[in-house]
PDB file of C-alpha atoms in Angstrom:
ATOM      1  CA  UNK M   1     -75.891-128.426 300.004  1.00 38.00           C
ATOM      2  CA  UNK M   2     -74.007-125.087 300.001  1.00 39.00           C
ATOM      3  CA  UNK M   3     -73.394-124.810 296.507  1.00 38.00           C
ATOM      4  CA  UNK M   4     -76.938-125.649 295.079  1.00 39.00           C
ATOM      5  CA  UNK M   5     -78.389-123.169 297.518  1.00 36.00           C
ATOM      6  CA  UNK M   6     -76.519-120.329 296.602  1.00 37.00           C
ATOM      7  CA  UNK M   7     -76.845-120.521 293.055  1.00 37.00           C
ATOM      8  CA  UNK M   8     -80.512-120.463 293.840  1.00 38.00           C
ATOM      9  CA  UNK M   9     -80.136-117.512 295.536  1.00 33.00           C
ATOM     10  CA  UNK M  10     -78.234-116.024 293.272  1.00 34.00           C
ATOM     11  CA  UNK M  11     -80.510-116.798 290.458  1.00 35.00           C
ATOM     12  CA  UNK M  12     -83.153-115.538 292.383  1.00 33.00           C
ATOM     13  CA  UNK M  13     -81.740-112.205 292.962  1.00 34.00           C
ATOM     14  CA  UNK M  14     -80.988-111.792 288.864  1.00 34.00           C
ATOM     15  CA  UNK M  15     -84.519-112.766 288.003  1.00 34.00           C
ATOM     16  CA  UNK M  16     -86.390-110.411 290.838  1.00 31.00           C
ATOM     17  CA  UNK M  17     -83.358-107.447 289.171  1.00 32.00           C
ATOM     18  CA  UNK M  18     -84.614-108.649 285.972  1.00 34.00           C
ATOM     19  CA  UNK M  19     -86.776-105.899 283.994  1.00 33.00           C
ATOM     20  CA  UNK M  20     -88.214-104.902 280.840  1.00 33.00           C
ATOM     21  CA  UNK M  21     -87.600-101.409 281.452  1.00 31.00           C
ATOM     22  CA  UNK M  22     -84.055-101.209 282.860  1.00 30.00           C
ATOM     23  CA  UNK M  23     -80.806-101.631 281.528  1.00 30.00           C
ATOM     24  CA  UNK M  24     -79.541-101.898 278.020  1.00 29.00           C
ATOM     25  CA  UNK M  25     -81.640-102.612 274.968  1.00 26.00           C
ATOM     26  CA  UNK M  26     -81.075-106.636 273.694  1.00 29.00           C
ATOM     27  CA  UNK M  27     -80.010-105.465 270.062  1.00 33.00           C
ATOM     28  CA  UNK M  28     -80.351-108.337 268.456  1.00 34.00           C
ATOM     29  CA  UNK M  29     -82.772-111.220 267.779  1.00 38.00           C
ATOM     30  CA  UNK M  30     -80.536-114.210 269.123  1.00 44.00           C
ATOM     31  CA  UNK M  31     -79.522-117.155 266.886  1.00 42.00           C
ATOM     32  CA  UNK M  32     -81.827-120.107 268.574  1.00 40.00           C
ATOM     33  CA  UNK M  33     -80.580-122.629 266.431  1.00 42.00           C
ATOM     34  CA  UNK M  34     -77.866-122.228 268.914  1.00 54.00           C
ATOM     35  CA  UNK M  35     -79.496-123.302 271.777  1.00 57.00           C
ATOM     36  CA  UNK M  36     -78.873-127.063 270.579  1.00 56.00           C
ATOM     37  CA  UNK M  37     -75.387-126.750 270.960  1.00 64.00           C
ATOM     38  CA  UNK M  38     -75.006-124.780 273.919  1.00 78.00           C
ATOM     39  CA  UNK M  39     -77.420-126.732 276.275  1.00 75.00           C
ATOM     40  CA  UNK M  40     -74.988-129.600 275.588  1.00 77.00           C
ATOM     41  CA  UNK M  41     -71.685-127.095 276.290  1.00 81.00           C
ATOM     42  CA  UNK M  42     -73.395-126.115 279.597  1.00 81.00           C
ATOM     43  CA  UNK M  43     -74.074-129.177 280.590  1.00 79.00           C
ATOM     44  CA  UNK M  44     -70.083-130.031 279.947  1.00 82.00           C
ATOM     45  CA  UNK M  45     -69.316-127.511 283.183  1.00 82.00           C
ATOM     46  CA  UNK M  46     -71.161-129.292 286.008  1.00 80.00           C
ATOM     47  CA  UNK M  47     -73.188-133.059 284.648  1.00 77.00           C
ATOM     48  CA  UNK M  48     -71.601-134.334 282.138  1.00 80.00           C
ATOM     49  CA  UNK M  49     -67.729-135.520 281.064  1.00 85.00           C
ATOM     50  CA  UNK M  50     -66.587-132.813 278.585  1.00 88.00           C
ATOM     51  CA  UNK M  51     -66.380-135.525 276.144  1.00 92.00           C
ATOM     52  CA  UNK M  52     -68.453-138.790 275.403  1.00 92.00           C
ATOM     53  CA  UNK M  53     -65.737-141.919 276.269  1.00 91.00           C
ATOM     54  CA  UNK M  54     -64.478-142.942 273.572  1.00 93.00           C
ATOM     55  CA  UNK M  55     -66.216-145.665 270.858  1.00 94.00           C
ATOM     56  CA  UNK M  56     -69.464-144.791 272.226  1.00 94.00           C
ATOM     57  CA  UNK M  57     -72.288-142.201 271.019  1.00 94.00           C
ATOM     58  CA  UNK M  58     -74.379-140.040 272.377  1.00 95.00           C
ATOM     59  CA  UNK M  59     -77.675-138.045 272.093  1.00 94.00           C
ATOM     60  CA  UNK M  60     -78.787-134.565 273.220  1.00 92.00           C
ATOM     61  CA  UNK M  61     -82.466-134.156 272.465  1.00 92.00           C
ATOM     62  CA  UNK M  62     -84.715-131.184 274.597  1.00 91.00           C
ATOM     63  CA  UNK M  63     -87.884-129.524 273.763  1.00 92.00           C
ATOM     64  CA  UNK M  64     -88.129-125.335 275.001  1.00 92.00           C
ATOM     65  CA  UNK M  65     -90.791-123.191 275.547  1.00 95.00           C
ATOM     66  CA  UNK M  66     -90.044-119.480 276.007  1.00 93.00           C
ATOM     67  CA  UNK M  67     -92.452-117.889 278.784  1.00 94.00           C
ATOM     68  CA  UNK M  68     -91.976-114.400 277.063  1.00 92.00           C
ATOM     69  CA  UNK M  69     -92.837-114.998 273.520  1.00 91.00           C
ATOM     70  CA  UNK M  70     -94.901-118.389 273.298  1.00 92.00           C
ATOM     71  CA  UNK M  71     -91.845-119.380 270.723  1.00 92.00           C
ATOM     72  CA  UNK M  72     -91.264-123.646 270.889  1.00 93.00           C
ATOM     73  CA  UNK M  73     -88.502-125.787 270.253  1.00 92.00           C
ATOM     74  CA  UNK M  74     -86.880-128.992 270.293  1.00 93.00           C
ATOM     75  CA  UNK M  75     -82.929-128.625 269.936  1.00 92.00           C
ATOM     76  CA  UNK M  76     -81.013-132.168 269.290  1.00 92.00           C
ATOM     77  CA  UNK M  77     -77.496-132.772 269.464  1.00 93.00           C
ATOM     78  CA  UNK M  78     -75.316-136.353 267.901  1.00 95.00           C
ATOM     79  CA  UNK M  79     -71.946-136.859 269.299  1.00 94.00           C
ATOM     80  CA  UNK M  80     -69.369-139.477 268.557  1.00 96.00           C
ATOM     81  CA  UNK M  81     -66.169-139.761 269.874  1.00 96.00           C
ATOM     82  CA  UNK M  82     -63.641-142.664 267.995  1.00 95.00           C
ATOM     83  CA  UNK M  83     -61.943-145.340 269.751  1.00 93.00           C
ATOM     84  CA  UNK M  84     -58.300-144.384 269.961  1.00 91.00           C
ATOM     85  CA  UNK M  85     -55.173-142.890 271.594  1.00 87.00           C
ATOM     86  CA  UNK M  86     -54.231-139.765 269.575  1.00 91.00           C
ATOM     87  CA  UNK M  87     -55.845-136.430 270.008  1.00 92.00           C
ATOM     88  CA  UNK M  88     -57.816-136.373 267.180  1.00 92.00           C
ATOM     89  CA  UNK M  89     -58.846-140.024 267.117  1.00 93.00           C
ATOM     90  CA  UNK M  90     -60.003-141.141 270.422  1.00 92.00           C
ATOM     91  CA  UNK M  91     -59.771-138.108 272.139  1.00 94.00           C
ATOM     92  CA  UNK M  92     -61.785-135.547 270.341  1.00 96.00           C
ATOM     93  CA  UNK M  93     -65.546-135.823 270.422  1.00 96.00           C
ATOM     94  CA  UNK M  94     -67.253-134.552 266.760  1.00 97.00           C
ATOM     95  CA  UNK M  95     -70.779-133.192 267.237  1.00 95.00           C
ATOM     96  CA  UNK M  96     -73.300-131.581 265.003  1.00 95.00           C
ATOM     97  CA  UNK M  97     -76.402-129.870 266.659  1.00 93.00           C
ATOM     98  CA  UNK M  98     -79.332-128.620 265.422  1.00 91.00           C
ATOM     99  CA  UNK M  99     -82.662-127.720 265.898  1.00 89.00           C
ATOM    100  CA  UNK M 100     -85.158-130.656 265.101  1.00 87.00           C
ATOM    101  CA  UNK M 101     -87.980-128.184 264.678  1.00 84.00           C
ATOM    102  CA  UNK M 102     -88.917-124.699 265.908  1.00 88.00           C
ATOM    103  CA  UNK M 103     -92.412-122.974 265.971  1.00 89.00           C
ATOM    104  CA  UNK M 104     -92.412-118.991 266.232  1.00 87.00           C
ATOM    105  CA  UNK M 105     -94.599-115.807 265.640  1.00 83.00           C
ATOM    106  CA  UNK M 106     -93.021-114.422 262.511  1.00 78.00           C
ATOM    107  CA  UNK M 107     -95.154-111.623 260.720  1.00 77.00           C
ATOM    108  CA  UNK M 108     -98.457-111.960 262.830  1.00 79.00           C
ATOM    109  CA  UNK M 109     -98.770-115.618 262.016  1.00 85.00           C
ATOM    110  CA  UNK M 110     -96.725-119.104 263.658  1.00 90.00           C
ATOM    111  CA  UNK M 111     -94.729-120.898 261.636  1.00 88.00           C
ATOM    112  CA  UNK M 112     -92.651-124.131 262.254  1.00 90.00           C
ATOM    113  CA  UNK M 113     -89.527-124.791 260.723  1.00 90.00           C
ATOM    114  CA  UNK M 114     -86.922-126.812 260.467  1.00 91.00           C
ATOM    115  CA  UNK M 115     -83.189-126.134 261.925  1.00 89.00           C
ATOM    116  CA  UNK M 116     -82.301-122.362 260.148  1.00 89.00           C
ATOM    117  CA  UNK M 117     -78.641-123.850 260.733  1.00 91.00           C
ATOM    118  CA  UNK M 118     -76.278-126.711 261.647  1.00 93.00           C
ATOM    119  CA  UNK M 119     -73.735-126.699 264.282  1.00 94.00           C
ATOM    120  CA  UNK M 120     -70.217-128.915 263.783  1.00 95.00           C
ATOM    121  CA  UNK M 121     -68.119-129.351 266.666  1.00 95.00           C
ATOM    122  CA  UNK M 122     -64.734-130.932 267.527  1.00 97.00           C
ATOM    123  CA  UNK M 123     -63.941-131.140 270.584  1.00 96.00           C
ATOM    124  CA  UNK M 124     -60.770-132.240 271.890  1.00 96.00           C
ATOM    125  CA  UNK M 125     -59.288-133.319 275.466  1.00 95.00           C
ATOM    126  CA  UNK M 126     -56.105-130.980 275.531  1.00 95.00           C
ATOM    127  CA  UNK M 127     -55.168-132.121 279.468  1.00 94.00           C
ATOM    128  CA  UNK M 128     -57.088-134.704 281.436  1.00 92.00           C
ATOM    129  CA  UNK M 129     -56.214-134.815 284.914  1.00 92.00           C
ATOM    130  CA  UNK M 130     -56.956-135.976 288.172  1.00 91.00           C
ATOM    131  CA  UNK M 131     -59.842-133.382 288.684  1.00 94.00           C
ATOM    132  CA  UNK M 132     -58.892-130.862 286.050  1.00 95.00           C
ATOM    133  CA  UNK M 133     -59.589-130.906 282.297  1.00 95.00           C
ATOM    134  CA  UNK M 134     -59.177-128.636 279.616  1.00 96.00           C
ATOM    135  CA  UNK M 135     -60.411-129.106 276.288  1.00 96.00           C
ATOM    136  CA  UNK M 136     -60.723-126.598 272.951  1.00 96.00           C
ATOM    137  CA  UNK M 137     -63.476-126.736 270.734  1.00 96.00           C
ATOM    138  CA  UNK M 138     -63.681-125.023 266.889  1.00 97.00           C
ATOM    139  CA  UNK M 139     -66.988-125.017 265.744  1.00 96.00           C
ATOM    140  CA  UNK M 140     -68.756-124.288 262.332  1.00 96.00           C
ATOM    141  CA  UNK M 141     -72.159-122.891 261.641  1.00 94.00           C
ATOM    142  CA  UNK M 142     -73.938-123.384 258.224  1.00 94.00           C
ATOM    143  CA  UNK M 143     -77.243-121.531 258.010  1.00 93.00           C
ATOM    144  CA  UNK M 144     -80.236-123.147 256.357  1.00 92.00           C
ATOM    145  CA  UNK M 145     -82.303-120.693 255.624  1.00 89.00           C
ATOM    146  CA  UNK M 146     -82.492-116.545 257.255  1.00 87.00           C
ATOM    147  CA  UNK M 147     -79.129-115.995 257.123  1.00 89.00           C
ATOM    148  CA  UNK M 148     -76.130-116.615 254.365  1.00 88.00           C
ATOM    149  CA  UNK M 149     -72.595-117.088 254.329  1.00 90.00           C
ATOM    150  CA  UNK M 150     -70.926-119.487 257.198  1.00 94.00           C
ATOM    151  CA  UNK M 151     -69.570-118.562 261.112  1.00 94.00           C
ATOM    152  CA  UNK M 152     -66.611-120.028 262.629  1.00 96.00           C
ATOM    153  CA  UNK M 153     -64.957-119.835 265.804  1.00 96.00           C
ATOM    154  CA  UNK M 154     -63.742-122.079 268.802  1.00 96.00           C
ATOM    155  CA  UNK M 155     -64.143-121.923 272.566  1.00 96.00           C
ATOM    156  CA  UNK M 156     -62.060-123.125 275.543  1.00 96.00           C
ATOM    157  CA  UNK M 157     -63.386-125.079 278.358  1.00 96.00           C
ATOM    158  CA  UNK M 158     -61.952-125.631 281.633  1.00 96.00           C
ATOM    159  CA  UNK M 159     -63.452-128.017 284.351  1.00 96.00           C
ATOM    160  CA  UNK M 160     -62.542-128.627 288.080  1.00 96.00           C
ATOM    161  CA  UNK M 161     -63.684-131.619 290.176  1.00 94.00           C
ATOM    162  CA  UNK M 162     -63.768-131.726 293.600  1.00 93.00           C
ATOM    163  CA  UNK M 163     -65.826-134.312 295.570  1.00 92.00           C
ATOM    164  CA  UNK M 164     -69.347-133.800 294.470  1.00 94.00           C
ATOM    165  CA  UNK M 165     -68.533-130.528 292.949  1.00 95.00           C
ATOM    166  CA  UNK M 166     -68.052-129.589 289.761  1.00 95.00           C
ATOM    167  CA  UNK M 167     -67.007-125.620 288.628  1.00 95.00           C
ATOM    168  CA  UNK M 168     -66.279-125.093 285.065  1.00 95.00           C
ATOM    169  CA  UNK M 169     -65.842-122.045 282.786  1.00 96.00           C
ATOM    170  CA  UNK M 170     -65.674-121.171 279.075  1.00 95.00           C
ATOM    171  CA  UNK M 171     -64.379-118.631 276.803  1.00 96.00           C
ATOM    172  CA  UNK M 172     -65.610-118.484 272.742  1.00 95.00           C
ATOM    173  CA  UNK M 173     -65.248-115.887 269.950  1.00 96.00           C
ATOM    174  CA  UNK M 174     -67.202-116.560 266.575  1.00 95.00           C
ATOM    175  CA  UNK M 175     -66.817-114.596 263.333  1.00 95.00           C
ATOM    176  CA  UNK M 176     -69.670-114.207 260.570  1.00 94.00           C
ATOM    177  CA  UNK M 177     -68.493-114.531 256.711  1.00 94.00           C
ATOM    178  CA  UNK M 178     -71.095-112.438 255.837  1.00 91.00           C
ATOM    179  CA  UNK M 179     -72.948-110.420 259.078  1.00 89.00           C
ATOM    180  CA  UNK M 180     -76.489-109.093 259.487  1.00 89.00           C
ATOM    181  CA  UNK M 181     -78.345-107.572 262.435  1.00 85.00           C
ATOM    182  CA  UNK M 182     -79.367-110.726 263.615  1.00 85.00           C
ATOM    183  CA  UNK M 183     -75.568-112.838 262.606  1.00 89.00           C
ATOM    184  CA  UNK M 184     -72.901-110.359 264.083  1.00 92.00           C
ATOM    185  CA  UNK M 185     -69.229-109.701 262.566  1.00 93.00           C
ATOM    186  CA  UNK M 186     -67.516-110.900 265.930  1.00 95.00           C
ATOM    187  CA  UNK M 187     -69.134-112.322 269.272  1.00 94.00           C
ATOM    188  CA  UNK M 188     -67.043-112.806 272.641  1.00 96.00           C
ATOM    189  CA  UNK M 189     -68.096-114.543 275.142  1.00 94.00           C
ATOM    190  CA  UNK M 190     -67.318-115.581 278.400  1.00 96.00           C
ATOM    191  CA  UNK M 191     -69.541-118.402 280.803  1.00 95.00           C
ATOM    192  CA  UNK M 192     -69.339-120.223 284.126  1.00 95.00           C
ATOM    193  CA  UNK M 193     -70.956-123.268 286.000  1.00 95.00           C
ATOM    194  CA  UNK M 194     -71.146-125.286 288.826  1.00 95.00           C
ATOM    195  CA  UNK M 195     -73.068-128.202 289.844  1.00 95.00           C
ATOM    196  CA  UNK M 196     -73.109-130.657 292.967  1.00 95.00           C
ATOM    197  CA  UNK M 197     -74.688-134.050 293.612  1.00 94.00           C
ATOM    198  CA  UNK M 198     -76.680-134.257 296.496  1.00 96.00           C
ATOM    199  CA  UNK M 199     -75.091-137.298 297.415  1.00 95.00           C
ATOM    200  CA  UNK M 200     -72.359-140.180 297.149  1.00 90.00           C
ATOM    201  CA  UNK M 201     -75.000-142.786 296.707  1.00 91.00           C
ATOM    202  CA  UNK M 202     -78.607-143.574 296.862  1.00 94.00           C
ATOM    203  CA  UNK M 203     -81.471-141.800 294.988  1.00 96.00           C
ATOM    204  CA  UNK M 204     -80.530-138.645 295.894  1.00 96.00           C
ATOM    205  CA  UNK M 205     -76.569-139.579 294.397  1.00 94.00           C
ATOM    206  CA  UNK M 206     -78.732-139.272 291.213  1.00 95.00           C
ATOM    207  CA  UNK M 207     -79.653-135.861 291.497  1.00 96.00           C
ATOM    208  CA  UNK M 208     -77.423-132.894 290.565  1.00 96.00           C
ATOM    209  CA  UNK M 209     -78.669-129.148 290.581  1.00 96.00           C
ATOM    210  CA  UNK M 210     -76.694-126.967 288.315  1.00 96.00           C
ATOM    211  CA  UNK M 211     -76.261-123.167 287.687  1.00 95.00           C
ATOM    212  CA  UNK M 212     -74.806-121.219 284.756  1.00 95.00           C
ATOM    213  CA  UNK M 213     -74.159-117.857 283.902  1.00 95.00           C
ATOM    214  CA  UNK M 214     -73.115-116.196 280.336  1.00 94.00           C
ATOM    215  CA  UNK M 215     -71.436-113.087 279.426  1.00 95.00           C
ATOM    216  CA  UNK M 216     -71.777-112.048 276.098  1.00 94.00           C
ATOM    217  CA  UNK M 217     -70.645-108.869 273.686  1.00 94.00           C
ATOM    218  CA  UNK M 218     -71.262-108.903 269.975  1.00 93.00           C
ATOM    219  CA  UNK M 219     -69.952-106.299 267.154  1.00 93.00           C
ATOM    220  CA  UNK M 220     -72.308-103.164 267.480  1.00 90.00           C
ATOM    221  CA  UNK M 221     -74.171-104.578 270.267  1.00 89.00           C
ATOM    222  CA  UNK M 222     -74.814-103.855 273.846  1.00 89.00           C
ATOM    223  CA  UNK M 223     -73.667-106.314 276.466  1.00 93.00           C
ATOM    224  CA  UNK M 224     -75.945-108.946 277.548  1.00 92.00           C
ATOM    225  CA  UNK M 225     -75.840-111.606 280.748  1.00 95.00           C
ATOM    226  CA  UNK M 226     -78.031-114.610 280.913  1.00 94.00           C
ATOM    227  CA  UNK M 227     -78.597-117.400 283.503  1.00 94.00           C
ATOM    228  CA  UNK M 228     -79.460-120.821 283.809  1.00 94.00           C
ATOM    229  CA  UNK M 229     -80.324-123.088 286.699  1.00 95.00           C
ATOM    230  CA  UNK M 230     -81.775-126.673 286.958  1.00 95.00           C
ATOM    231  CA  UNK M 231     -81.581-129.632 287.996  1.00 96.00           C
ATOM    232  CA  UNK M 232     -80.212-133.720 286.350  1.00 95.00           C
ATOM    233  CA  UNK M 233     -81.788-136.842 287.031  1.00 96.00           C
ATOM    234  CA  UNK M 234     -79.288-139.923 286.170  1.00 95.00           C
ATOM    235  CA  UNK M 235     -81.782-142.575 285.694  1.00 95.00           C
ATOM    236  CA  UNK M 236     -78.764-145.437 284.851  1.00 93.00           C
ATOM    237  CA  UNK M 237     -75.737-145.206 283.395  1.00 90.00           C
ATOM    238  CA  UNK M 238     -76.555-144.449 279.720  1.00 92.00           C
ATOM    239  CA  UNK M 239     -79.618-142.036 280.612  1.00 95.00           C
ATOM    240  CA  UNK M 240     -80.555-138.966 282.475  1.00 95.00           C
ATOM    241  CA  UNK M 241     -83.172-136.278 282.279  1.00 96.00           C
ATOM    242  CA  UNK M 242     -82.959-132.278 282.760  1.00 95.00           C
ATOM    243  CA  UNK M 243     -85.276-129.444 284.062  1.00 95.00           C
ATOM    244  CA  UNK M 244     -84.026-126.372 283.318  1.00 95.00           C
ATOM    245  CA  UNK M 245     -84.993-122.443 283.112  1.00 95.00           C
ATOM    246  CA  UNK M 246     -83.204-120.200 280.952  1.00 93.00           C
ATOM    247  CA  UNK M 247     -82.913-116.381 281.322  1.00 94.00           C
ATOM    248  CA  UNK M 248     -81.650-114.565 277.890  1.00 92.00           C
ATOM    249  CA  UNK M 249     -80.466-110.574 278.577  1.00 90.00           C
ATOM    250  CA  UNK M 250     -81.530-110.106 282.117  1.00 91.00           C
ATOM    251  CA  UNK M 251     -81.619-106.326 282.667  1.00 85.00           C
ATOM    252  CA  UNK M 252     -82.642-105.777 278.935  1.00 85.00           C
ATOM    253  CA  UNK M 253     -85.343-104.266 277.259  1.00 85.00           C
ATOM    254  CA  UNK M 254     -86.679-107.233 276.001  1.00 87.00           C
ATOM    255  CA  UNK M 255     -85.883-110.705 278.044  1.00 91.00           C
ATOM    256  CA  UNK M 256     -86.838-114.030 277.032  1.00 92.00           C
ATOM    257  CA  UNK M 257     -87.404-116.468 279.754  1.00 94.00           C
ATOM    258  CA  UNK M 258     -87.961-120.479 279.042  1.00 94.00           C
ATOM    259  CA  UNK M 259     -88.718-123.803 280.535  1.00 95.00           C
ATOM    260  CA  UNK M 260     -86.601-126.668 279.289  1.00 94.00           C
ATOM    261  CA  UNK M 261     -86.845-130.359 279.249  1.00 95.00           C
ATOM    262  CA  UNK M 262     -84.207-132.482 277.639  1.00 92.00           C
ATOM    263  CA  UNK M 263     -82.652-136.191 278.176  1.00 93.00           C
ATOM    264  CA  UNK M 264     -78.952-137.087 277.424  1.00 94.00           C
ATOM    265  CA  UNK M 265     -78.830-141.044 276.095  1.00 95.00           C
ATOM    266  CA  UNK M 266     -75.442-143.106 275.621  1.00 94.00           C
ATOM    267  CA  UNK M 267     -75.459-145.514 272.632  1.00 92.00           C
ATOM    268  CA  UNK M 268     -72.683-147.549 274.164  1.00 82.00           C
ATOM    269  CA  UNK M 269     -69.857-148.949 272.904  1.00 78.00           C
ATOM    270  CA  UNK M 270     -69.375-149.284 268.934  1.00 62.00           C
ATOM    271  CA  UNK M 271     -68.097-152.696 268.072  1.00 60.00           C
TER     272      UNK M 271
END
């Protein structure tokens, strides 16, 4: 029970430090379409296996409401990895994420939208040991709508299980073809997580609180953190649920907190 209880004290301790008046201003309006693809990366540290097995399918569906702004939306993720040996078939998991709608304040009135982008992912199982894995993942953005051009990039993803633990951390850098305020030239960034179930067995072997943290520094923007803490509910073997809170630029001039809900289903094997 260690683990779990620090994070929440850590957590705790960012959000109290968190404040609309201190630190550095949060330059840019963030990407949100995002957020579909990076609850299911986060996830990847701490709950989930970094890839689905393969010949199966899965789902990554979630509805968010941000606390700050009144802004809604429900980000959705497909993933299939192929049934094989090789890296690329049968151990590389291909993903595209998107948002299945979004409603936001945009010029003094709400409007709901579709997706303003699509995310494709490959990820691939470079080294799969006993309890460490390591895995690289390029991923493509094509914007909808808002913004034009395309952004590319890859991150790196390193996991570490250890009993009931699970510590993982990430590294990513993304490029814009064509950049704007709100689509940066170049974006580093840098995350960790850890998670721990409760227990070996029972009902509370179901439950597994997680905590996240991401570093991030874009082209002609000021350095932002952000945190994330929650907790999974494996209801069987191809289902589990997720509450979560998210904390975008703590210590900026304008943070966005948000309450998350989102389930993780396993179509099974393909035959």
């Amino acid at each position: 029970m260690r683990v779990p209880t620090a994070a929440c004290i850590i957590l705790l301790a960012v959000y109290m430090a968190a404040s609309p008046a201190s630190g550095a201003f949060f330059g840019r309006p963030r990407l949100r379409s995002s957020t579909s693809s990076n609850l299911t990366l986060r996830k990847r540290l701490h709950v989930n296996t970094l890839i689905a097995e393969p010949g199966t399918g899965e789902l990554d569906w979630g509805s968010w409401y941000s606390v700050s702004t009144t802004n809604f939306s429900m980000p959705s993720a497909l993933r299939y990895t192929p049934q094989g040996r090789s890296v690329p078939w049968g151990r590389t998991e291909y993903s595209i994420a998107f948002d299945s709608f979004t409603n936001a304040e945009i010029g003094g009135r709400r409007l709901t939208q579709f997706s303003e982008s699509l995310i494709m992912t490959a990820t691939s199982v470079l080294f799969d040991g006993e309890r460490l894995d390591v895995a690289i993942a390029p991923q493509l953005t094509a914007f909808l709508r808002d913004e034009s051009g395309l952004r590319a990039g890859a991150i790196a993803i390193a996991r570490y299980d250890v009993g009931r633990n699970s510590v993982g951390v990430t590294a990513g850098w993304s490029g814009a073809t064509h950049n704007s305020p709100s689509n940066p030239s170049g974006t580093f960034d840098a995350g960790f997580g850890l998670g721990r179930r409760l227990a070996g067995s029972g009902i509370l072997g179901r439950f597994t609180p997680h905590f996240n943290g991401i570093w991030e520094k874009s082209t002609g923007q000021a350095r932002i953190f952000s945190a994330f803490e929650g907790v999974e509910y494996q209801t069987t073997d191809r289902l589990a649920f997720d509450l979560s809170g998210q904390h975008f630029a703590i210590r900026s001039a304008s943070p966005d907190h948000q309450l998350v809900f989102g389930l993780t289903f396993s179509f099974g094997k393909s035959r």
